[in-house]
XYZ file of C-alpha atoms in Angstrom:
759
model
C -5.129 7.382 16.727
C -6.438 9.916 14.257
C -7.142 9.277 10.628
C -4.291 10.198 8.318
C -5.501 12.910 5.988
C -3.384 12.842 2.863
C -4.736 16.093 1.501
C -3.315 17.759 4.588
C -0.091 15.806 4.358
C 0.829 17.368 1.030
C 0.885 20.755 2.731
C 3.975 21.692 4.716
C 3.362 21.403 8.441
C 4.362 24.050 11.005
C 8.083 23.346 11.045
C 11.140 25.471 10.535
C 13.782 24.206 8.168
C 17.322 24.514 9.506
C 20.495 24.435 7.448
C 23.746 24.594 9.308
C 27.341 23.485 9.481
C 27.699 20.589 11.937
C 31.218 19.312 12.544
C 32.712 18.787 9.116
C 29.419 18.544 7.265
C 26.238 20.375 6.362
C 22.954 19.216 7.882
C 19.498 20.141 6.648
C 16.604 19.304 8.957
C 13.020 20.102 9.827
C 12.384 21.172 13.415
C 9.371 22.289 15.474
C 8.604 25.995 15.376
C 7.889 26.347 19.093
C 10.873 25.204 21.167
C 12.742 26.631 24.087
C 15.680 27.145 21.767
C 13.866 28.715 18.819
C 15.910 31.900 19.186
C 19.185 30.027 18.600
C 20.868 30.016 15.235
C 20.336 27.004 12.998
C 23.946 25.870 13.322
C 23.897 26.126 17.113
C 20.600 24.278 17.415
C 21.721 21.532 15.034
C 25.035 21.081 16.833
C 23.482 20.943 20.273
C 20.555 18.791 19.075
C 18.353 20.510 21.617
C 15.118 19.347 20.039
C 16.151 16.164 18.210
C 15.514 17.543 14.719
C 14.505 15.417 11.790
C 17.684 15.162 9.738
C 16.486 14.737 6.200
C 19.739 15.077 4.307
C 23.392 15.852 4.845
C 26.367 16.856 2.707
C 29.887 15.999 3.838
C 33.231 17.547 2.858
C 33.618 15.182 -0.097
C 30.306 16.384 -1.518
C 28.535 13.097 -0.758
C 24.830 13.609 -0.093
C 22.954 11.295 2.262
C 19.155 11.324 2.111
C 17.364 9.670 5.017
C 14.297 7.608 4.065
C 11.534 6.867 6.557
C 9.549 4.752 4.085
C 9.872 0.975 3.822
C 11.609 -0.514 0.784
C 9.825 -3.588 -0.559
C 10.768 -3.555 -4.209
C 9.135 -0.260 -5.166
C 12.412 1.742 -4.987
C 10.780 4.454 -2.902
C 14.122 5.706 -1.562
C 15.350 6.430 -5.076
C 12.202 8.386 -5.949
C 12.385 10.546 -2.808
C 16.129 11.104 -3.162
C 15.701 12.258 -6.757
C 13.153 14.854 -5.657
C 15.667 16.298 -3.177
C 18.666 15.997 -5.495
C 16.913 17.648 -8.440
C 15.941 20.664 -6.369
C 19.440 20.901 -4.870
C 21.062 20.677 -8.280
C 23.067 17.669 -7.127
C 25.254 15.208 -8.972
C 23.202 11.996 -8.780
C 26.372 9.918 -8.560
C 27.092 11.481 -5.172
C 23.693 10.635 -3.655
C 23.115 7.756 -1.231
C 20.110 6.788 0.874
C 19.612 5.354 4.355
C 16.463 3.709 5.724
C 15.937 4.835 9.312
C 14.600 3.229 12.507
C 11.663 4.344 14.642
C 13.324 7.276 16.379
C 10.404 9.675 17.022
C 12.217 12.447 15.126
C 11.245 10.839 11.834
C 7.588 11.406 12.536
C 4.731 9.070 11.707
C 6.042 6.054 9.776
C 3.797 4.215 7.323
C 4.362 2.893 3.815
C 1.145 1.935 2.079
C -1.807 3.268 0.169
C 0.527 4.391 -2.650
C 1.183 7.458 -0.479
C 4.957 7.751 -0.326
C 5.830 9.984 -3.290
C 2.488 11.790 -3.078
C 3.091 12.834 0.520
C 6.815 13.470 0.125
C 6.896 15.441 -3.108
C 6.070 18.927 -1.824
C 7.977 18.963 1.506
C 11.054 17.326 -0.017
C 10.957 19.677 -3.005
C 10.780 22.650 -0.673
C 13.573 21.280 1.494
C 15.765 20.740 -1.546
C 15.019 24.235 -2.831
C 15.842 25.763 0.554
C 19.111 23.836 0.594
C 19.932 25.109 -2.875
C 19.297 28.680 -1.727
C 21.610 28.304 1.273
C 24.370 26.744 -0.826
C 24.113 29.519 -3.408
C 24.303 32.239 -0.761
C 27.389 30.651 0.797
C 28.987 30.144 -2.611
C 28.287 33.735 -3.648
C 30.194 34.956 -0.596
C 33.135 32.670 -1.334
C 33.216 33.617 -5.027
C 32.541 37.310 -4.508
C 29.503 37.344 -6.789
C 25.805 38.083 -6.510
C 23.665 35.154 -5.362
C 20.970 36.155 -7.859
C 23.388 35.411 -10.692
C 24.148 31.847 -9.530
C 22.640 28.462 -10.243
C 23.368 24.904 -9.124
C 24.212 22.025 -11.419
C 26.002 18.686 -10.893
C 26.795 19.555 -7.252
C 28.355 22.880 -8.198
C 27.284 26.475 -7.802
C 27.958 28.255 -11.091
C 28.129 31.963 -11.762
C 29.259 32.829 -15.280
C 32.777 31.430 -15.693
C 33.177 30.891 -11.938
C 32.129 27.797 -10.061
C 32.594 26.056 -6.737
C 31.674 22.533 -5.720
C 29.287 21.616 -2.913
C 32.265 19.881 -1.280
C 34.291 23.102 -1.210
C 31.321 25.114 0.018
C 30.880 22.710 2.939
C 34.632 22.718 3.656
C 35.235 26.466 3.392
C 31.910 28.075 4.174
C 29.933 28.471 7.349
C 26.232 28.051 6.703
C 23.702 29.035 9.312
C 20.202 29.638 8.042
C 16.633 29.106 9.243
C 13.570 29.139 6.999
C 10.217 29.714 8.667
C 7.199 27.689 7.536
C 5.979 30.749 5.639
C 9.325 31.176 3.884
C 9.518 27.479 3.084
C 6.005 27.524 1.613
C 7.143 30.095 -0.966
C 9.406 27.536 -2.583
C 7.587 25.759 -5.368
C 8.938 22.761 -7.266
C 11.236 23.543 -10.171
C 9.891 24.392 -13.574
C 9.688 20.989 -15.282
C 11.770 22.353 -18.167
C 14.761 22.746 -15.846
C 14.582 19.307 -14.242
C 17.677 17.165 -14.494
C 16.594 14.104 -12.495
C 12.850 13.999 -11.884
C 11.008 12.112 -14.644
C 14.322 11.152 -16.248
C 15.454 7.522 -16.747
C 17.594 6.089 -13.956
C 18.387 2.899 -12.104
C 17.315 2.490 -8.499
C 19.972 2.974 -5.819
C 19.075 -0.264 -4.035
C 19.541 -2.532 -7.070
C 23.312 -3.165 -6.683
C 22.985 -4.404 -3.089
C 20.030 -6.588 -4.001
C 21.914 -7.966 -6.996
C 25.060 -8.843 -5.057
C 23.263 -10.253 -2.044
C 24.544 -7.619 0.372
C 21.084 -6.111 0.940
C 19.862 -7.068 4.399
C 16.322 -8.281 4.930
C 14.658 -9.008 8.245
C 15.164 -12.725 7.729
C 18.942 -12.150 7.491
C 19.346 -10.710 10.999
C 21.658 -12.559 13.395
C 21.941 -11.471 17.043
C 24.673 -12.553 19.426
C 23.516 -15.320 21.734
C 20.133 -15.684 20.059
C 17.961 -18.802 20.003
C 15.403 -19.767 17.366
C 11.677 -20.028 17.866
C 8.808 -21.395 15.839
C 5.235 -20.547 16.753
C 2.494 -23.150 16.946
C -0.614 -21.516 15.501
C -3.844 -22.235 17.437
C -6.989 -23.563 15.712
C -8.726 -20.167 15.738
C -7.386 -16.626 15.573
C -9.416 -15.610 18.611
C -10.524 -17.459 21.730
C -8.242 -20.510 21.639
C -6.753 -21.716 24.910
C -3.883 -24.122 25.560
C -5.088 -26.951 27.823
C -2.054 -29.217 27.738
C 1.373 -29.478 26.120
C 3.164 -32.795 25.624
C 6.752 -32.289 24.469
C 8.045 -35.781 25.235
C 8.777 -36.485 21.570
C 10.439 -33.087 21.086
C 13.089 -33.897 23.676
C 14.680 -36.258 21.152
C 15.288 -33.384 18.732
C 18.864 -32.163 18.768
C 19.126 -28.639 20.172
C 15.584 -28.515 21.595
C 15.410 -25.919 24.362
C 11.795 -26.141 25.515
C 8.613 -24.199 24.887
C 6.751 -21.175 26.186
C 2.983 -20.708 26.460
C 2.782 -17.073 25.464
C 0.992 -14.537 27.611
C 0.282 -11.429 25.550
C -1.162 -8.369 27.321
C -1.948 -6.835 23.909
C -4.324 -9.797 23.363
C -3.209 -10.265 19.777
C -1.893 -13.748 20.539
C -4.511 -16.066 22.011
C -3.558 -19.683 22.622
C -0.007 -19.496 21.292
C 2.960 -21.708 22.068
C 6.519 -20.824 21.067
C 8.955 -23.733 20.531
C 12.670 -23.053 21.117
C 15.875 -24.586 19.778
C 19.448 -23.596 19.082
C 18.924 -23.863 15.296
C 16.105 -22.923 12.965
C 15.802 -26.499 11.738
C 15.724 -27.759 15.297
C 12.865 -25.390 16.167
C 10.867 -26.629 13.173
C 11.493 -30.302 13.999
C 10.653 -29.835 17.663
C 7.443 -27.968 16.858
C 6.355 -30.822 14.610
C 6.907 -33.266 17.453
C 5.034 -31.376 20.168
C 1.410 -32.292 20.875
C -0.958 -29.600 22.130
C -4.495 -29.930 23.386
C -6.564 -26.804 22.720
C -9.916 -25.390 23.592
C -10.806 -23.799 20.252
C -12.573 -20.465 19.865
C -16.126 -19.981 18.634
C -15.204 -19.766 14.922
C -13.697 -23.260 14.695
C -16.432 -24.427 12.320
C -16.777 -21.332 10.112
C -16.532 -21.916 6.355
C -16.058 -19.682 3.315
C -19.683 -20.262 2.361
C -20.790 -19.136 5.821
C -18.944 -15.850 5.232
C -20.434 -15.381 1.754
C -23.927 -16.218 3.041
C -23.531 -13.632 5.794
C -22.362 -11.071 3.237
C -25.359 -11.750 1.024
C -27.699 -11.404 3.998
C -26.125 -8.093 4.934
C -26.288 -6.490 1.488
C -29.950 -7.510 1.239
C -30.723 -5.847 4.575
C -31.372 -2.184 3.757
C -30.749 -1.203 7.384
C -27.210 -2.588 7.519
C -24.013 -0.575 7.299
C -23.478 3.146 6.866
C -23.677 5.399 3.845
C -20.432 6.137 2.026
C -22.098 7.946 -0.907
C -25.565 9.485 -0.829
C -26.376 11.598 -3.885
C -29.918 12.429 -4.905
C -32.791 10.158 -3.833
C -32.184 6.550 -4.847
C -35.346 5.254 -3.158
C -37.524 7.624 -5.154
C -35.553 6.755 -8.287
C -36.194 3.041 -7.703
C -39.895 3.584 -7.060
C -40.338 5.588 -10.270
C -38.084 3.464 -12.494
C -39.494 2.005 -15.712
C -36.635 -0.477 -16.051
C -34.013 -1.895 -13.744
C -31.292 -4.537 -13.579
C -29.364 -5.888 -10.641
C -26.348 -8.107 -10.007
C -24.355 -9.590 -7.155
C -20.564 -9.821 -7.317
C -18.366 -11.853 -4.991
C -14.663 -12.383 -4.295
C -13.009 -15.220 -2.396
C -10.513 -15.007 0.446
C -7.030 -14.157 -0.849
C -3.574 -14.505 0.697
C -0.406 -12.404 0.429
C 2.279 -15.076 0.012
C 5.173 -12.624 0.149
C 8.419 -14.279 -0.920
C 9.946 -13.592 2.511
C 7.786 -15.163 5.242
C 7.118 -12.802 8.132
C 9.811 -12.803 10.794
C 11.359 -10.831 13.630
C 14.440 -10.947 15.824
C 14.156 -9.335 19.264
C 16.606 -8.588 22.056
C 16.447 -6.561 25.270
C 19.490 -4.382 26.007
C 19.759 -1.799 28.773
C 16.011 -1.750 29.255
C 15.285 -1.232 25.555
C 13.389 -3.726 23.411
C 15.088 -3.855 20.014
C 12.971 -5.346 17.223
C 14.731 -6.228 13.975
C 12.337 -6.742 11.076
C 10.898 -5.313 7.896
C 7.585 -3.526 8.422
C 5.319 -1.067 6.615
C 3.571 0.599 9.569
C 6.020 0.971 12.409
C 4.128 3.775 14.116
C 0.998 1.652 14.422
C 2.614 -1.434 15.912
C 5.415 -0.019 18.050
C 2.911 0.800 20.842
C 1.458 -2.711 20.510
C 4.898 -4.268 20.931
C 5.464 -2.049 23.953
C 2.205 -3.183 25.533
C 2.963 -6.841 24.852
C 6.262 -6.651 26.791
C 5.145 -4.211 29.481
C 7.239 -1.218 28.402
C 6.499 2.361 27.474
C 6.688 3.332 23.810
C 10.017 5.109 24.225
C 11.611 1.840 25.334
C 10.971 0.082 22.005
C 12.956 0.584 18.794
C 12.048 -1.078 15.516
C 15.117 -1.408 13.301
C 14.060 -1.362 9.673
C 15.266 -3.766 6.981
C 14.340 -4.450 3.394
C 11.056 -6.287 2.935
C 11.004 -9.389 0.747
C 7.483 -8.472 -0.283
C 5.014 -6.328 1.625
C 1.836 -5.981 -0.450
C -0.027 -4.768 2.642
C 0.715 -7.840 4.807
C 3.447 -5.991 6.658
C 1.177 -3.057 7.421
C 0.323 -5.330 10.325
C 3.232 -5.896 12.667
C 1.579 -8.733 14.586
C 4.447 -11.083 13.741
C 6.748 -9.018 15.997
C 4.687 -9.911 19.063
C 5.512 -13.643 19.467
C 9.230 -12.922 19.070
C 9.080 -10.068 21.600
C 7.010 -11.973 24.161
C 9.220 -15.066 23.814
C 12.432 -13.034 24.194
C 11.094 -11.419 27.346
C 9.979 -14.766 28.776
C 13.340 -16.522 28.341
C 15.658 -13.562 28.834
C 17.569 -14.193 25.618
C 17.542 -12.761 22.082
C 15.060 -14.647 19.908
C 14.780 -15.019 16.149
C 11.377 -16.205 15.037
C 10.784 -17.090 11.388
C 7.383 -18.308 10.272
C 7.356 -21.298 7.924
C 5.297 -20.884 4.771
C 2.453 -22.824 6.393
C 2.656 -20.753 9.594
C 2.777 -17.585 7.518
C -0.375 -18.590 5.622
C -2.369 -19.533 8.700
C -1.341 -16.295 10.430
C -1.914 -14.140 7.343
C -4.131 -11.077 7.519
C -6.138 -12.187 4.515
C -8.161 -10.167 2.050
C -11.662 -10.832 3.255
C -14.214 -12.539 1.028
C -16.680 -9.941 -0.174
C -20.190 -9.549 -1.515
C -21.502 -6.582 -3.506
C -25.004 -5.968 -4.773
C -25.874 -3.414 -7.444
C -29.143 -2.147 -8.876
C -29.483 0.307 -11.777
C -32.613 2.260 -12.655
C -33.871 3.901 -15.879
C -36.702 6.351 -16.494
C -39.350 6.112 -19.173
C -37.062 7.630 -21.797
C -34.451 4.917 -21.243
C -32.090 7.318 -19.460
C -30.002 5.934 -16.616
C -31.111 7.665 -13.437
C -29.187 6.036 -10.629
C -27.303 3.151 -9.067
C -27.713 1.574 -5.633
C -24.639 -0.256 -4.324
C -24.060 -2.241 -1.134
C -20.729 -3.896 -0.245
C -19.950 -6.215 2.680
C -16.605 -7.617 3.847
C -14.289 -7.833 6.815
C -12.565 -4.499 7.477
C -8.801 -4.268 8.168
C -8.961 -0.882 9.884
C -11.675 -1.979 12.306
C -9.217 -4.395 13.919
C -5.869 -2.701 13.313
C -6.531 1.042 13.231
C -10.117 1.976 14.181
C -9.014 5.566 14.661
C -8.541 5.792 10.893
C -12.240 5.174 10.283
C -14.348 8.262 9.520
C -18.059 8.668 10.188
C -20.435 7.423 7.545
C -22.245 10.100 5.540
C -25.428 9.474 7.531
C -23.469 9.533 10.847
C -24.921 6.114 11.598
C -21.618 4.365 12.135
C -17.908 4.438 11.374
C -16.778 3.045 8.030
C -13.462 1.653 6.856
C -12.786 3.914 3.899
C -9.920 1.664 2.831
C -12.480 -1.124 2.321
C -15.012 0.871 0.312
C -12.888 3.344 -1.681
C -13.546 3.028 -5.385
C -17.291 2.889 -4.807
C -17.165 6.713 -4.770
C -16.144 6.670 -8.421
C -15.822 9.501 -10.954
C -18.889 8.730 -13.077
C -21.551 11.440 -12.928
C -24.883 10.059 -11.707
C -27.964 11.976 -10.621
C -28.712 9.449 -7.908
C -26.086 7.254 -6.301
C -26.061 5.452 -2.977
C -23.305 3.289 -1.538
C -23.648 1.362 1.719
C -20.444 0.186 3.399
C -21.125 -2.887 5.530
C -18.861 -4.757 7.892
C -19.177 -8.543 7.947
C -18.888 -9.349 11.685
C -18.455 -13.077 11.079
C -15.367 -12.366 8.969
C -14.124 -9.920 11.582
C -14.086 -12.506 14.356
C -12.856 -15.428 12.216
C -9.568 -13.841 11.086
C -7.815 -10.478 10.971
C -8.884 -8.879 7.686
C -5.848 -7.411 6.002
C -4.748 -4.775 3.548
C -3.843 -6.593 0.318
C -2.466 -4.615 -2.615
C -5.091 -2.062 -3.740
C -7.185 -2.942 -0.645
C -10.849 -1.966 -1.203
C -10.607 -0.895 -4.841
C -9.035 -4.279 -5.612
C -12.414 -5.942 -5.065
C -14.756 -2.945 -5.198
C -13.544 -2.246 -8.757
C -14.414 -5.812 -9.768
C -18.048 -5.132 -8.977
C -18.266 -1.487 -10.079
C -16.665 -1.905 -13.493
C -18.316 -5.239 -14.272
C -21.736 -3.813 -13.439
C -21.078 -0.659 -15.446
C -20.470 -3.001 -18.371
C -23.791 -4.689 -17.703
C -25.472 -1.284 -17.775
C -23.752 -0.380 -21.059
C -25.007 -3.568 -22.712
C -28.489 -3.021 -21.258
C -28.468 0.375 -23.022
C -27.122 -1.184 -26.252
C -24.101 1.071 -26.064
C -20.435 0.451 -26.694
C -18.892 0.055 -23.191
C -16.260 2.737 -23.840
C -18.746 5.211 -25.346
C -21.023 4.629 -22.357
C -18.238 5.364 -19.884
C -17.082 8.445 -21.779
C -20.602 9.825 -21.571
C -20.511 9.671 -17.765
C -16.989 11.095 -17.379
C -18.063 14.719 -17.810
C -16.068 16.163 -14.858
C -19.106 17.965 -13.479
C -20.053 18.573 -9.859
C -18.066 16.455 -7.402
C -16.103 15.002 -10.323
C -14.670 18.344 -11.402
C -11.088 19.532 -11.180
C -9.472 19.909 -7.770
C -5.982 21.285 -7.228
C -3.356 20.136 -6.697
C -3.961 16.392 -6.804
C -6.945 16.133 -9.189
C -6.441 18.889 -11.754
C -8.745 18.102 -14.677
C -10.983 15.804 -12.677
C -12.800 13.067 -14.581
C -11.601 14.520 -17.893
C -8.180 13.026 -17.077
C -9.866 9.661 -16.670
C -11.693 10.107 -19.971
C -8.384 10.911 -21.626
C -6.650 7.704 -20.481
C -9.711 5.723 -21.519
C -9.602 7.217 -25.008
C -5.846 6.605 -25.239
C -6.324 2.984 -24.221
C -9.088 2.590 -26.776
C -6.755 3.678 -29.565
C -3.712 1.709 -28.363
C -5.647 -1.531 -27.926
C -7.367 -1.458 -31.313
C -10.756 -1.491 -29.626
C -13.551 -2.474 -32.006
C -11.456 -4.481 -34.437
C -12.751 -7.822 -35.682
C -11.497 -10.737 -33.582
C -11.486 -14.497 -34.153
C -14.329 -16.555 -32.731
C -14.261 -16.983 -28.933
C -11.946 -14.010 -28.492
C -13.015 -10.748 -26.966
C -11.876 -7.441 -25.542
C -13.106 -5.953 -22.307
C -12.505 -2.582 -20.722
C -12.412 -1.176 -17.203
C -11.183 2.040 -15.618
C -9.922 3.011 -12.178
C -8.997 6.143 -10.283
C -6.448 4.746 -7.877
C -6.618 4.025 -4.206
C -8.732 6.995 -3.097
C -10.472 10.066 -4.525
C -8.123 12.326 -2.563
C -5.184 10.927 -4.524
C -6.441 9.889 -7.972
C -4.231 7.980 -10.354
C -6.207 7.691 -13.555
C -5.999 4.429 -15.486
C -7.785 2.360 -18.096
C -7.215 -1.260 -19.041
C -8.306 -3.301 -22.050
C -7.985 -7.077 -21.787
C -7.863 -9.301 -24.866
C -8.841 -12.887 -24.024
C -9.444 -16.211 -25.709
C -11.989 -18.627 -24.222
C -12.259 -22.348 -24.885
C -16.034 -23.067 -24.788
C -15.453 -26.784 -24.324
C -13.459 -26.408 -21.120
C -14.151 -22.848 -19.961
C -10.412 -22.124 -19.908
C -9.552 -18.429 -20.268
C -6.251 -17.268 -21.722
C -5.363 -13.611 -21.469
C -3.514 -12.695 -24.648
C -2.790 -9.027 -23.943
C -3.368 -6.297 -21.384
C -3.205 -2.686 -22.557
C -3.018 -0.060 -19.837
C -2.597 3.723 -19.885
C -1.789 5.463 -16.599
C -1.880 9.117 -15.611
C -0.132 9.626 -12.270
C 0.906 13.207 -12.949
C 4.670 13.674 -12.918
C 6.363 10.283 -13.218
C 9.167 10.920 -10.725
C 11.090 7.671 -11.278
C 10.072 6.127 -14.642
C 11.839 2.798 -14.158
C 10.237 2.305 -10.767
C 6.857 3.422 -12.103
C 6.943 0.834 -14.869
C 8.034 -1.933 -12.502
C 5.294 -1.037 -10.029
C 2.632 -1.051 -12.717
C 3.828 -4.315 -14.256
C 3.737 -5.997 -10.862
C 0.342 -4.556 -9.980
C -1.220 -5.601 -13.285
C 0.118 -9.133 -13.048
C -1.209 -9.417 -9.512
C -4.572 -8.185 -10.791
C -4.479 -10.950 -13.402
C -3.472 -13.479 -10.745
C -6.410 -12.511 -8.508
C -8.752 -12.626 -11.493
C -7.973 -16.126 -12.759
C -5.639 -17.963 -10.408
C -5.665 -16.824 -6.770
C -8.049 -17.566 -3.969
C -8.437 -19.782 -0.959
C -11.366 -20.762 1.224
C -11.964 -20.655 4.930
C -12.434 -24.173 6.265
C -12.980 -24.932 9.931
C -12.048 -21.373 10.832
C -8.687 -21.437 9.018
C -7.441 -20.918 5.476
C -7.642 -24.147 3.472
C -4.475 -23.502 1.449
C -1.196 -23.083 3.290
C 1.441 -23.507 0.587
C 2.026 -23.004 -3.100
C 1.227 -26.592 -4.022
C -2.489 -25.808 -3.639
C -2.560 -22.005 -3.629
C -1.717 -21.301 -7.250
C -0.962 -17.707 -8.205
C -0.035 -16.650 -11.719
C 2.789 -18.657 -13.275
C 5.202 -17.342 -15.877
C 3.612 -19.430 -18.633
C 0.379 -17.478 -18.156
C 1.914 -13.993 -18.368
C 0.376 -12.142 -21.342
C 1.775 -9.352 -23.469
C 1.730 -6.107 -21.490
C 1.401 -2.736 -23.198
C 1.856 -0.056 -20.524
C 2.209 3.650 -21.122
C 2.154 6.771 -18.967
C 0.588 10.096 -19.858
C 3.409 12.623 -19.946
C 2.435 15.729 -18.014
C 3.728 17.877 -15.182
C 0.815 17.613 -12.754
C 1.261 16.791 -9.067
C 2.565 13.187 -8.720
C 0.208 10.613 -7.261
C 0.667 6.957 -6.276
C 1.539 3.914 -8.366
C 1.939 0.973 -5.982
C -1.640 -0.207 -6.335
C -3.607 1.505 -9.151
C -2.421 -0.814 -11.930
C -4.143 -3.774 -10.249
C -7.661 -2.419 -9.967
C -9.007 -2.456 -13.529
C -7.476 -5.771 -14.639
C -9.993 -8.260 -13.222
C -13.127 -6.446 -14.443
C -11.526 -5.891 -17.856
C -10.957 -9.656 -18.085
C -14.483 -10.435 -16.916
C -15.937 -8.015 -19.444
C -13.747 -9.499 -22.188
C -15.045 -12.984 -21.398
C -18.603 -11.717 -21.843
C -17.732 -10.171 -25.204
C -16.003 -13.388 -26.284
C -18.619 -16.001 -25.374
C -21.529 -14.212 -23.684
C -20.713 -15.495 -20.181
C -21.202 -12.842 -17.471
C -18.954 -14.012 -14.626
C -19.632 -12.495 -11.212
C -17.267 -14.384 -8.914
C -13.506 -14.069 -8.376
C -11.391 -15.959 -9.031
C -12.899 -16.806 -12.423
C -12.794 -20.581 -12.798
C -13.122 -22.648 -15.996
C -16.024 -24.487 -14.374
C -17.906 -21.237 -13.810
C -17.254 -19.968 -17.336
C -18.321 -23.256 -18.948
C -21.550 -23.300 -16.913
C -22.454 -19.826 -18.182
C -21.774 -20.413 -21.885
């Protein structure tokens, strides 16, 4: 697997765009340039389907427009955003637009929904496709109306020329469209002038809301297959290395509907020591699994604890030879040797779980030699080959049918939960529906690894900051799930998981800056580290922005003034088109806006404080600029922290779907607050200690503060919003606590006990 390069993905690949009449409708599709049938007309090629083109959107004789969506829907309304891009360029009537989420047919290309990539990657190609469609419709309409195409425009699904007009429906019914755009021709289409937009950046409701409101939306957990049986997995004591020595199901035989068990043999080696319990009802499978007794030989991590993982992380960051360089600017060793003053700090985060509302699940059946997997997933292209390997089939014999996700948050980037259902279905020769209980889901979660970061800052004799040394250690999701996505370190010493260190390559200008990215091998073999919302920046930002605050106070500077001084947009932090026009100056702008909106610097009551932090999104190649100010109240007697208000300004370029953007940012910020004060588990005896919401206690409604969220209104290239709102919240809260009571907290989650001890 090769690493997905998003800066390349925003450029149109080498594909023709075909627009042609097919049956009674109009189909618009991308297709490879080099095919045996490339000399055919678009209409002929589309009708014959010689090369299985990617059908992106269609218009039927009623004027209804169907936009196919290859991204997963998990509450972010991605289908609506992409459809509005197409519809705006077409000049379509939004009321005639519908969307369809597609399966893993290879024609849809590489399928992944994560990293806040969806709109960012889709904006240019879908804009160009919509513009090409508009051109073809206008040309056909001009012929039908007897006018010049140059004098026509599209609006509300009509082509208008002076006092003449014709609907898209009539064009499709009466016209014959047959047009091919080469990649070079397609590249000449640029998105509409923002002044002429009718849909993009305009208020609207998401297309999936009605179905979700009425209960007709279908999630993976809703799937029912004819003749299926239910299965519940029994999770072994360790993720790796466990073996089943004996199974005693004598008590399970008393459970009504019990059908037996299977010791799973998984050629993909994802499942080690698994037993699948079968029954004719879901409840029966749960009851039977509770009654079965299994004797295991546990793997080598059966005694690993959270403290063991933290201790290993602290050892690694202290070892200057560990890891690989992610940033290497200037000469930090010389800077340290010549420094007249220095400070250092170590920041830690605990293990964190996903706890999606819908536990992971899959229903699998084999029909005519094809393995059909019914589930909701974020990274179908990564796990389809794994499913194929687990059941002994080639990739083309597996289809993943996509459903809504009742929460993804990065957990469903892994498709490991498909494997036990697939292996069980193959073993028994019947369709199988496997739903994890909340406890099973927690123990099988791909958790956010505990992490350790160490920072050191150095000043010269004139009290000028000269450099920062940063080392960060954690388990790496990509190392287990997608090692091909890992680039070389700057020093070519090793591969690094960029998703686990992004954010350390921040937009502050420093003369000397070194970042070491370090894998924690003990974490890697204890569990599968996972992508949790905001991934690396979600914990990297905690350390970076908290330590930058420490530096500001060490220089006796206002924390915002200090940051503004370093956001000069020089060198590597300068403007870069199209995704980072303005560079760090955009970040400085949102910081200044947040300062004004929050009332930064005003006098506050005793034991209250404001703290600030900034973030630049998931990765430098796709910056979403944001700043957050947290206003907190601390009880010195108990250490309790109450967040009164969070003020956040975001600059994501063009806000394609404002309602969705606000919802995404609200959710991300509240999750950031939850991880800061409420969420965290511990590894105990090689497993997570908390397996349900009676002990794992995320943010409750009573603790939700006032949220003041605003978006910078501009027309720059749109970037992602699924994760950026989370990143700055925790450090802003930590910095606010320091300003309130002088307690510098360095561990997440922030506990009352820790705060009280520091006051």
